[in-house]
Short mmCIF file of C-alpha atoms and ligand atoms in Angstrom, two decimals:
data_model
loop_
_atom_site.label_atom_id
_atom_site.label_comp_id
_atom_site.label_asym_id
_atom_site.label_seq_id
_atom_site.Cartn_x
_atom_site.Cartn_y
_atom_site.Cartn_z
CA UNK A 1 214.91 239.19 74.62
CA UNK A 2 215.25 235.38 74.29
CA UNK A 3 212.42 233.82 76.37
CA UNK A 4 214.22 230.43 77.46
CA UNK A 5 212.40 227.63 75.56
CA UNK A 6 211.69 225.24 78.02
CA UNK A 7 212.77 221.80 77.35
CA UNK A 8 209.97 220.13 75.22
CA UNK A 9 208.98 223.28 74.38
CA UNK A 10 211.36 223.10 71.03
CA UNK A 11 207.91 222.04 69.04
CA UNK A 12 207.22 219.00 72.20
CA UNK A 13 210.44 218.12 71.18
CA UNK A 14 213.23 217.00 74.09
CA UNK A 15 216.52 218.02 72.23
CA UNK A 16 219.58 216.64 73.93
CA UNK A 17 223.34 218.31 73.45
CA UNK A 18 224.50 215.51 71.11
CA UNK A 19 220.86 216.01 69.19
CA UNK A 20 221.42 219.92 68.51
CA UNK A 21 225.12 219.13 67.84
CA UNK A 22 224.17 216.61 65.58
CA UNK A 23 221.66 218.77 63.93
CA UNK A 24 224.79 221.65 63.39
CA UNK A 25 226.59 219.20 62.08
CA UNK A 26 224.25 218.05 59.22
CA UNK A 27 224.29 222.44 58.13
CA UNK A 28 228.09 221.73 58.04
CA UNK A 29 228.79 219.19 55.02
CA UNK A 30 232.52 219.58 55.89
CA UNK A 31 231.77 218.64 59.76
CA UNK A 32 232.91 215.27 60.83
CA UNK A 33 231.07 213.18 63.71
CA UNK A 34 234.53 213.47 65.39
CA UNK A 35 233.86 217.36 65.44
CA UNK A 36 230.65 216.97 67.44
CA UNK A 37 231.93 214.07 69.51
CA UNK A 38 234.42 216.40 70.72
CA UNK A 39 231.61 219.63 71.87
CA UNK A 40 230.23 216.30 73.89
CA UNK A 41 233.10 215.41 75.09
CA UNK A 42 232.95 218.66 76.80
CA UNK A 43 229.38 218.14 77.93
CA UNK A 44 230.39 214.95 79.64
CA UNK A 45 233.53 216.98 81.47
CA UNK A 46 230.74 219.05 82.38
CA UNK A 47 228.36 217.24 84.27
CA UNK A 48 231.48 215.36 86.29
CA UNK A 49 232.24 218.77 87.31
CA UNK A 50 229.10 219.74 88.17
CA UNK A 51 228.95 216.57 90.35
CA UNK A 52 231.98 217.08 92.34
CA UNK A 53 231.05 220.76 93.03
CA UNK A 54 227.46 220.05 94.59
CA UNK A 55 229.29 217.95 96.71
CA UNK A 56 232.03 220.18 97.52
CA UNK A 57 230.77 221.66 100.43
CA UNK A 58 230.77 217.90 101.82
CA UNK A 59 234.31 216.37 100.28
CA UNK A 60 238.13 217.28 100.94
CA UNK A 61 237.96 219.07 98.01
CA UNK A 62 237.75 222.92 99.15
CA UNK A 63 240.53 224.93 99.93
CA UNK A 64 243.42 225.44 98.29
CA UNK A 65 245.95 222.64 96.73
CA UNK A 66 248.87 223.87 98.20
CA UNK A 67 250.68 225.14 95.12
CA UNK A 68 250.83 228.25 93.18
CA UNK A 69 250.05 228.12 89.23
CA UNK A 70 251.46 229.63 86.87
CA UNK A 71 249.43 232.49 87.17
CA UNK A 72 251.13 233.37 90.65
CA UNK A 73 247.72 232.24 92.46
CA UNK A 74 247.18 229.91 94.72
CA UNK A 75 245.80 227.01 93.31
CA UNK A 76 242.73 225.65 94.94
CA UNK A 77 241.71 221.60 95.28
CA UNK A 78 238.43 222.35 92.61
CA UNK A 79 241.17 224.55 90.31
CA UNK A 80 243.38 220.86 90.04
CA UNK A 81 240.20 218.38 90.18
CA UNK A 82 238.53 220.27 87.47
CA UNK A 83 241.70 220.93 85.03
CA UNK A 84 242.44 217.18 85.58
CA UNK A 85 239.27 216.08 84.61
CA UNK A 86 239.24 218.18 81.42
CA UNK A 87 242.63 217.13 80.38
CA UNK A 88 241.89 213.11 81.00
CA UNK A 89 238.48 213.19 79.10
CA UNK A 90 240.67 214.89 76.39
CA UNK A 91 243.36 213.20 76.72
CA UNK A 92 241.63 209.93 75.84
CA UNK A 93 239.50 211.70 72.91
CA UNK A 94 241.24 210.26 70.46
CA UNK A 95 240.62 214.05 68.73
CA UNK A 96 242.81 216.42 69.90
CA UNK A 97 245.98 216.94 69.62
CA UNK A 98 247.00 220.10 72.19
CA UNK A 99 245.28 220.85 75.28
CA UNK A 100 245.77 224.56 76.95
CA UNK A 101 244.92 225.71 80.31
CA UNK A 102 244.89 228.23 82.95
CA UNK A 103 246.20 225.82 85.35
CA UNK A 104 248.98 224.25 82.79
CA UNK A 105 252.23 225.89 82.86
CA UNK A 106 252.59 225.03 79.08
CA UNK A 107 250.47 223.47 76.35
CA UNK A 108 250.30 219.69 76.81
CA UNK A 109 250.66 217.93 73.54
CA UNK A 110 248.87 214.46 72.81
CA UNK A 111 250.85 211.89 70.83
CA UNK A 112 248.94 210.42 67.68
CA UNK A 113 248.80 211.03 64.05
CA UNK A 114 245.57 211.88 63.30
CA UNK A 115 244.69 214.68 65.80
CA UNK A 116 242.51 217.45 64.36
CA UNK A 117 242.18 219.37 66.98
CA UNK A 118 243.03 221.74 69.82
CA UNK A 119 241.43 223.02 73.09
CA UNK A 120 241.21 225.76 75.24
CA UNK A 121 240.22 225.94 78.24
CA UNK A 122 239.68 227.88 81.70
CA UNK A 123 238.61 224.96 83.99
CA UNK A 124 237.20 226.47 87.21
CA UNK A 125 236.69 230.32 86.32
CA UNK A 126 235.73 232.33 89.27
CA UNK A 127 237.40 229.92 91.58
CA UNK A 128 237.96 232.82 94.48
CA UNK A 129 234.14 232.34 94.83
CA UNK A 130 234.87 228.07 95.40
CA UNK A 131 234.73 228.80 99.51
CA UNK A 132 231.45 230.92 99.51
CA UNK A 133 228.82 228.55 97.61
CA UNK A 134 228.78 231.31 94.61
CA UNK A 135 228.18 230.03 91.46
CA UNK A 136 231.35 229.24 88.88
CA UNK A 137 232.23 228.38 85.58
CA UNK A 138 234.39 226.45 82.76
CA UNK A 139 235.30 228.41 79.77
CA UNK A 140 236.03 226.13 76.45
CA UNK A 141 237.13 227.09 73.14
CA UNK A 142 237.95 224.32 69.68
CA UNK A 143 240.88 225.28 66.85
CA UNK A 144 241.05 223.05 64.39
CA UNK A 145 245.20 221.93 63.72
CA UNK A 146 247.04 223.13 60.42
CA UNK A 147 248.19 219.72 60.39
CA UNK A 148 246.43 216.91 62.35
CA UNK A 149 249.90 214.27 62.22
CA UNK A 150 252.18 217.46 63.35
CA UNK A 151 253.46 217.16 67.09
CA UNK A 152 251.44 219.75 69.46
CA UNK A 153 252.61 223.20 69.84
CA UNK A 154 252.05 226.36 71.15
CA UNK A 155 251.82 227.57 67.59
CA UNK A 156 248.38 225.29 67.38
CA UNK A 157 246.89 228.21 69.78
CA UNK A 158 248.41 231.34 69.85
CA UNK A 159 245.91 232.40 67.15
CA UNK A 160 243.37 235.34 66.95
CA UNK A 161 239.94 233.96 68.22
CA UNK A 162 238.63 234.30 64.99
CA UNK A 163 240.21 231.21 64.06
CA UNK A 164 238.28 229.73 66.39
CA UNK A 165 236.03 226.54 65.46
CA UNK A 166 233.61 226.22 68.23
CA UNK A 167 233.44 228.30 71.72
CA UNK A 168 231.42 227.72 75.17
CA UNK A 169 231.23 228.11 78.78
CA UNK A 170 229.14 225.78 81.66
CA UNK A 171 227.65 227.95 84.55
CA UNK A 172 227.51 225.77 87.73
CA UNK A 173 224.64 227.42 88.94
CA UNK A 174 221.38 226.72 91.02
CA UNK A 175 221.20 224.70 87.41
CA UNK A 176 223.77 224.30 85.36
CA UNK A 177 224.21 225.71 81.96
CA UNK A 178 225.68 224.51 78.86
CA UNK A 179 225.74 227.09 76.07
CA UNK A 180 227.82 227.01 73.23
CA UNK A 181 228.15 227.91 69.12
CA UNK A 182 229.77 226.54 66.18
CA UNK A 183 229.84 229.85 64.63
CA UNK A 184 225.63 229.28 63.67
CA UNK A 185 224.58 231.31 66.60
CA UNK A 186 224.46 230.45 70.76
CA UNK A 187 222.62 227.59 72.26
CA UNK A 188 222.02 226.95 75.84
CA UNK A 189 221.13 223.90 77.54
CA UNK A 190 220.14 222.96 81.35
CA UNK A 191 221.56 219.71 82.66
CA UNK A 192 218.59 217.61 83.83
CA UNK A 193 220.15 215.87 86.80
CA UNK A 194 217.43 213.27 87.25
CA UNK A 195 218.29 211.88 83.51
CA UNK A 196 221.88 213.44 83.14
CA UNK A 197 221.41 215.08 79.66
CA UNK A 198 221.94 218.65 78.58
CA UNK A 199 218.68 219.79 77.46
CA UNK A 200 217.95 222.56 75.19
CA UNK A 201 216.36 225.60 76.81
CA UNK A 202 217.75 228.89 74.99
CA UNK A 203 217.76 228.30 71.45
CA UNK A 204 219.40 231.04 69.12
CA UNK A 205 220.52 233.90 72.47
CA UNK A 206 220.73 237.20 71.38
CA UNK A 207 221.36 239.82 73.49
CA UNK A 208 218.57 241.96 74.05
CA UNK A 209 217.75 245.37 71.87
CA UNK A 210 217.60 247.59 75.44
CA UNK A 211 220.73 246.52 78.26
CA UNK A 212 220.17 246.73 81.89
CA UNK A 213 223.40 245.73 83.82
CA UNK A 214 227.19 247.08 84.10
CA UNK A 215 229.48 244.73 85.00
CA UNK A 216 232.67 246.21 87.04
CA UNK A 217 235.38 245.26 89.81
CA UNK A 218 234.60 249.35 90.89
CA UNK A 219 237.26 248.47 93.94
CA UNK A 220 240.12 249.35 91.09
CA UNK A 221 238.29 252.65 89.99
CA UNK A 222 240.86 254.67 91.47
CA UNK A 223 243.74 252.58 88.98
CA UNK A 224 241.74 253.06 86.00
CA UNK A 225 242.47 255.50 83.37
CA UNK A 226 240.51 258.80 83.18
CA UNK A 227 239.03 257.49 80.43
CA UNK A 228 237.51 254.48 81.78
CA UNK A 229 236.31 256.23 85.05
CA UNK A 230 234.61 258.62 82.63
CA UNK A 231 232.84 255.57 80.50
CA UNK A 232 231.70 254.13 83.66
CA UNK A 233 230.39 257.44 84.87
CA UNK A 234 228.63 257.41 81.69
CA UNK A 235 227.02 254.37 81.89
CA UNK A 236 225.61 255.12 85.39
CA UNK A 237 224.04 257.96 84.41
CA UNK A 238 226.83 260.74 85.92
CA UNK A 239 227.64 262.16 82.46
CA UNK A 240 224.62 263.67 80.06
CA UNK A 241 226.85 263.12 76.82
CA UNK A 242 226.09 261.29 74.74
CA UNK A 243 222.65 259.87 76.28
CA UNK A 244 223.04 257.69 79.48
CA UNK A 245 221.96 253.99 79.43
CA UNK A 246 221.62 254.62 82.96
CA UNK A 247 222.80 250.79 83.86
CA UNK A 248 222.31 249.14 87.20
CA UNK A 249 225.06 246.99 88.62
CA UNK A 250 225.65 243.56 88.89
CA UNK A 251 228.72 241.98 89.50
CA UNK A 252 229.80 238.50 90.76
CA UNK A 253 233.69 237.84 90.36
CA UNK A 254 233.01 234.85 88.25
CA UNK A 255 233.37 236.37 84.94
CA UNK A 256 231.33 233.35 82.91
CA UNK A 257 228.43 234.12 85.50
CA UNK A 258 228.60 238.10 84.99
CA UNK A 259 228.91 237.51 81.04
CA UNK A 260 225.66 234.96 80.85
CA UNK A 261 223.53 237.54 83.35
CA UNK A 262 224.51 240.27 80.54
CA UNK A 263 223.92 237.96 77.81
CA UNK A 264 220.39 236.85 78.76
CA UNK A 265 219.22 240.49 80.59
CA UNK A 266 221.38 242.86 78.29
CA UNK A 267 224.48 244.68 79.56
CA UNK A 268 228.02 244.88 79.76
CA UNK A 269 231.57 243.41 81.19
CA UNK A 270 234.62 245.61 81.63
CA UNK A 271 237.92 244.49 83.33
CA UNK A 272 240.20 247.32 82.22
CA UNK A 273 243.92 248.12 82.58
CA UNK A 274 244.45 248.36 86.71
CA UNK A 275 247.18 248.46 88.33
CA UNK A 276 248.42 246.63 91.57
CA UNK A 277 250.83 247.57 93.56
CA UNK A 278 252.15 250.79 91.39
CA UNK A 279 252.60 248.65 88.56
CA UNK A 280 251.94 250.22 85.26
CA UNK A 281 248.05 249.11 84.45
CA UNK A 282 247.45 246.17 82.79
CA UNK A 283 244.25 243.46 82.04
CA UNK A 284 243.59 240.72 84.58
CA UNK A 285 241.96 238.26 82.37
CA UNK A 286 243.45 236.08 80.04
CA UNK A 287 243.17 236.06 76.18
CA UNK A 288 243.43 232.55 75.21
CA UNK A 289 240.91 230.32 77.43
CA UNK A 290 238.70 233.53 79.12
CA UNK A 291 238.12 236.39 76.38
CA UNK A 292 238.96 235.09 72.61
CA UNK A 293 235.94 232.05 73.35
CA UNK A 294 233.55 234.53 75.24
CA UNK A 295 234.20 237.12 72.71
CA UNK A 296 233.02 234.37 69.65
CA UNK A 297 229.57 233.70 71.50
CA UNK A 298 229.38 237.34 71.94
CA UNK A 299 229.93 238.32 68.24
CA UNK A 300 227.36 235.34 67.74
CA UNK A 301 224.68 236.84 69.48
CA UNK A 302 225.04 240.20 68.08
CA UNK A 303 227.22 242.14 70.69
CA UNK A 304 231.02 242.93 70.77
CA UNK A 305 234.25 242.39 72.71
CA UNK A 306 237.53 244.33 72.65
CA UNK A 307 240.03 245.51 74.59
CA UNK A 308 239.27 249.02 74.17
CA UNK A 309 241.27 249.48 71.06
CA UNK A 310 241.16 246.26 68.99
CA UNK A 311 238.67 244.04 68.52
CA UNK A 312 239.57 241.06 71.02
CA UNK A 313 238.90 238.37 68.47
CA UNK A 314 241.31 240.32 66.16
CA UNK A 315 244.13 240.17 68.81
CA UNK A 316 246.77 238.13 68.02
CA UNK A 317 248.63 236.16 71.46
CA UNK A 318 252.04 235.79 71.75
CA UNK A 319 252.28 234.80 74.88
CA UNK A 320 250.38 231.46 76.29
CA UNK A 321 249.13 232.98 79.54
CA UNK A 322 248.51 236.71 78.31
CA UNK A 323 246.02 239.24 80.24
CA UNK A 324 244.03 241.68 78.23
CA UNK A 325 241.77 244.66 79.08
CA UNK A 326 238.50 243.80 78.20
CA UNK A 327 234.56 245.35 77.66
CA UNK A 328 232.35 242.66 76.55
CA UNK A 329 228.93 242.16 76.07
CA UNK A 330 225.97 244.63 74.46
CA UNK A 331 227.48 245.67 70.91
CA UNK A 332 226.46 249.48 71.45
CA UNK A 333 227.87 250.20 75.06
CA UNK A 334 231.65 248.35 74.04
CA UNK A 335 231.38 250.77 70.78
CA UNK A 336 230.89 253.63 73.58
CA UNK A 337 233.78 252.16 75.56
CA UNK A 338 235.87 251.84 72.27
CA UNK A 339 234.71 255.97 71.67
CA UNK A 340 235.15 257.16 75.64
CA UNK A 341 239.14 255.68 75.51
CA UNK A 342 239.92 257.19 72.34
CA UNK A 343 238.58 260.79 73.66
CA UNK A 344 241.40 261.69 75.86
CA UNK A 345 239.35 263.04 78.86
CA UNK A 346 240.06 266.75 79.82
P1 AHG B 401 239.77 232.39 87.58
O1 AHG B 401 239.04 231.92 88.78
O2 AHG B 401 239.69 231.46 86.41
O3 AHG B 401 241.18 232.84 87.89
O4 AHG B 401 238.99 233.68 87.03
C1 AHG B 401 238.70 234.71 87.92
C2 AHG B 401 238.45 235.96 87.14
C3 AHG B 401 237.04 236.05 86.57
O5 AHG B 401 236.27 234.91 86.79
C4 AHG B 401 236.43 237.23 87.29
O6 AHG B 401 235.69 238.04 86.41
C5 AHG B 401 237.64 237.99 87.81
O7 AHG B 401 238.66 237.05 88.00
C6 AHG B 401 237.35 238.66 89.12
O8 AHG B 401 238.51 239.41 89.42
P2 AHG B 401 238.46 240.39 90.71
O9 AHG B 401 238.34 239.51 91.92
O10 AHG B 401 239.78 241.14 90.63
O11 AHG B 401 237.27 241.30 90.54
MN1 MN B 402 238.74 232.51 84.85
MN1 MN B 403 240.24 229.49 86.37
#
């Protein structure tokens, strides 16, 4: 279990964001400042974010925008204020060369010749929870270009997540969370709002030996496949083989929320196949800016992520805005979910 390191606690050290990337950086000879400007660059969209949701309650900016995305959902005010505040800071980065997000219909490419870099990004996750004062999220991943003076394409992201450079998420929470890995393990930080830095808090999270949680939308149950029902009857204790975990349930509809609860307590995250409507089942969540960076902190801290078959860092998108089934979290109950859906059940 990773007891939070309270700031100052790092050895009476205070270690800021830029500090710790800093500090990554100098373990990565082939790291360039521009690398770690970018990680703060997310920071910074961070804590404007964070701003204009305390607020939210008191601002025009609740409810929805008036347009559907992409996805087919309804766009709410926080969805647009957040993506456009991502895509300006990146914009302007000087850095990066493709931007793509849940809320863009395509991949927006950034003029310039020397542009190392892509991003990822979900900017509001959980935004169904915006109306309700329930805490939500930003989802972030980094790919570095094949060729930094190329125009931006589509092709600078549809790549398995194991290409992927840096990953991260924000929690806007009762505090909010910055926690993030270069591929040398997961960090966490806790904006201090009084001095406006990202401090570090949870140095090196690993999930812990023994879980406690299941995460589940158990509404779809009755869409699921056999298989699944039988996993999740499993982990609650309902089927004696092999050994039940015997999980309790949490689950918040902000999937960067459910994932950090699992992360920090131990447990797992499953959004299987459903299906709406008589549709033939299918994942909700989306590969590119939701699972591939969520999977790479998970790997990082010792647990797992697929889709039930394939390893979801191994997946490779073809498709900009594609949804995959997914079980993430605690290593040992997604190899049980992996085992449960290749056991036909009787
Ligand atoms: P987003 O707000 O970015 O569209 O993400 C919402 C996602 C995810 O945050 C959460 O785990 C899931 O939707 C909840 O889905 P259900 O409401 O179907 O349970
Ligand atoms: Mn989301
Ligand atoms: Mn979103």
């Amino acid at each position: 279990m990773t007891n939070p390191t309270r700031a100052g606690d790092a050895g009476g050290q205070i270690v800021t964001v830029e500090r710790h990337i800093r500090e990554c950086q100098g373990s990565h000879p082939e790291a360039t400042g521009r690398f770690s400007q970018l990680l703060y660059d997310f920071a910074l969209a961070g804590k404007l974010i964070a701003h204009a949701l305390r607020r939210a309650g008191m601002m025009d900016v609740l409810g929805h925008a008036g347009n559907v995305n992409v996805q087919g959902e309804e766009q709410k005010k926080l969805d647009v204020y957040s993506n456009d505040t991502l895509v300006e800071v990146f914009r302007r980065s000087g850095r990066v060369g493709v931007i793509a997000s849940e809320e863009e219909d395509d991949v927006l490419a950034i003029d310039g010749d020397d542009r190392p870099y892509a991003v990822v990004f979900d900017p509001l996750d959980g935004s169904s929870n915006t109306e309700v004062n329930v805490s939500l999220g930003t989802i972030f991943g980094v790919y570095r270009r094949a060729d930094a003076s190329a125009p931006g394409s589509r092709d600078d992201v549809l790549r398995p997540g194991r290409d992927l450079l840096a990953a991260g998420y924000i929690l806007y929470g009762p505090c909010t969370n910055l926690v993030y890995s270069v591929g040398d393990g997961v960090h966490g930080f806790t904006l201090d709002p009084d001095c406006g830095e990202f401090l570090l808090t949870h140095e090196s999270i690993r999930f812990p030996e023994k879980p406690k949680y299941f995460s589940a939308n158990q509404g779809g149950e009755t869409t699921w496949s056999p298989e699944v029902q039988r996993y999740v009857r499993w982990l609650r204790g309902m089927e004696s083989e092999p050994a039940s975990p015997k999980l309790s349930s949490r689950y918040v509809g902000t999937l960067v929320v459910d994932f950090h609860r699992n992360l920090i307590d131990g447990g797992v995250f499953l959004y299987p196949a459903v299906s709406k409507k008589g549709a033939p089942p299918k994942g909700k969540l989306r590969q590119l800016y939701e699972l591939a960076p969520l999977a790479f902190l998970a790997e990082q801290a010792g647990g797992a992520a697929s889709n039930g078959v394939t390893p979801t860092l191994d997946i490779e998108p073809t498709e900009l805005h594609q949804r995959e089934a997914i079980f993430i979290g605690d290593r040992g109950l997604v190899e049980q979910a992996d085992a449960f859906l290749a056991q036909p059940a009787s």
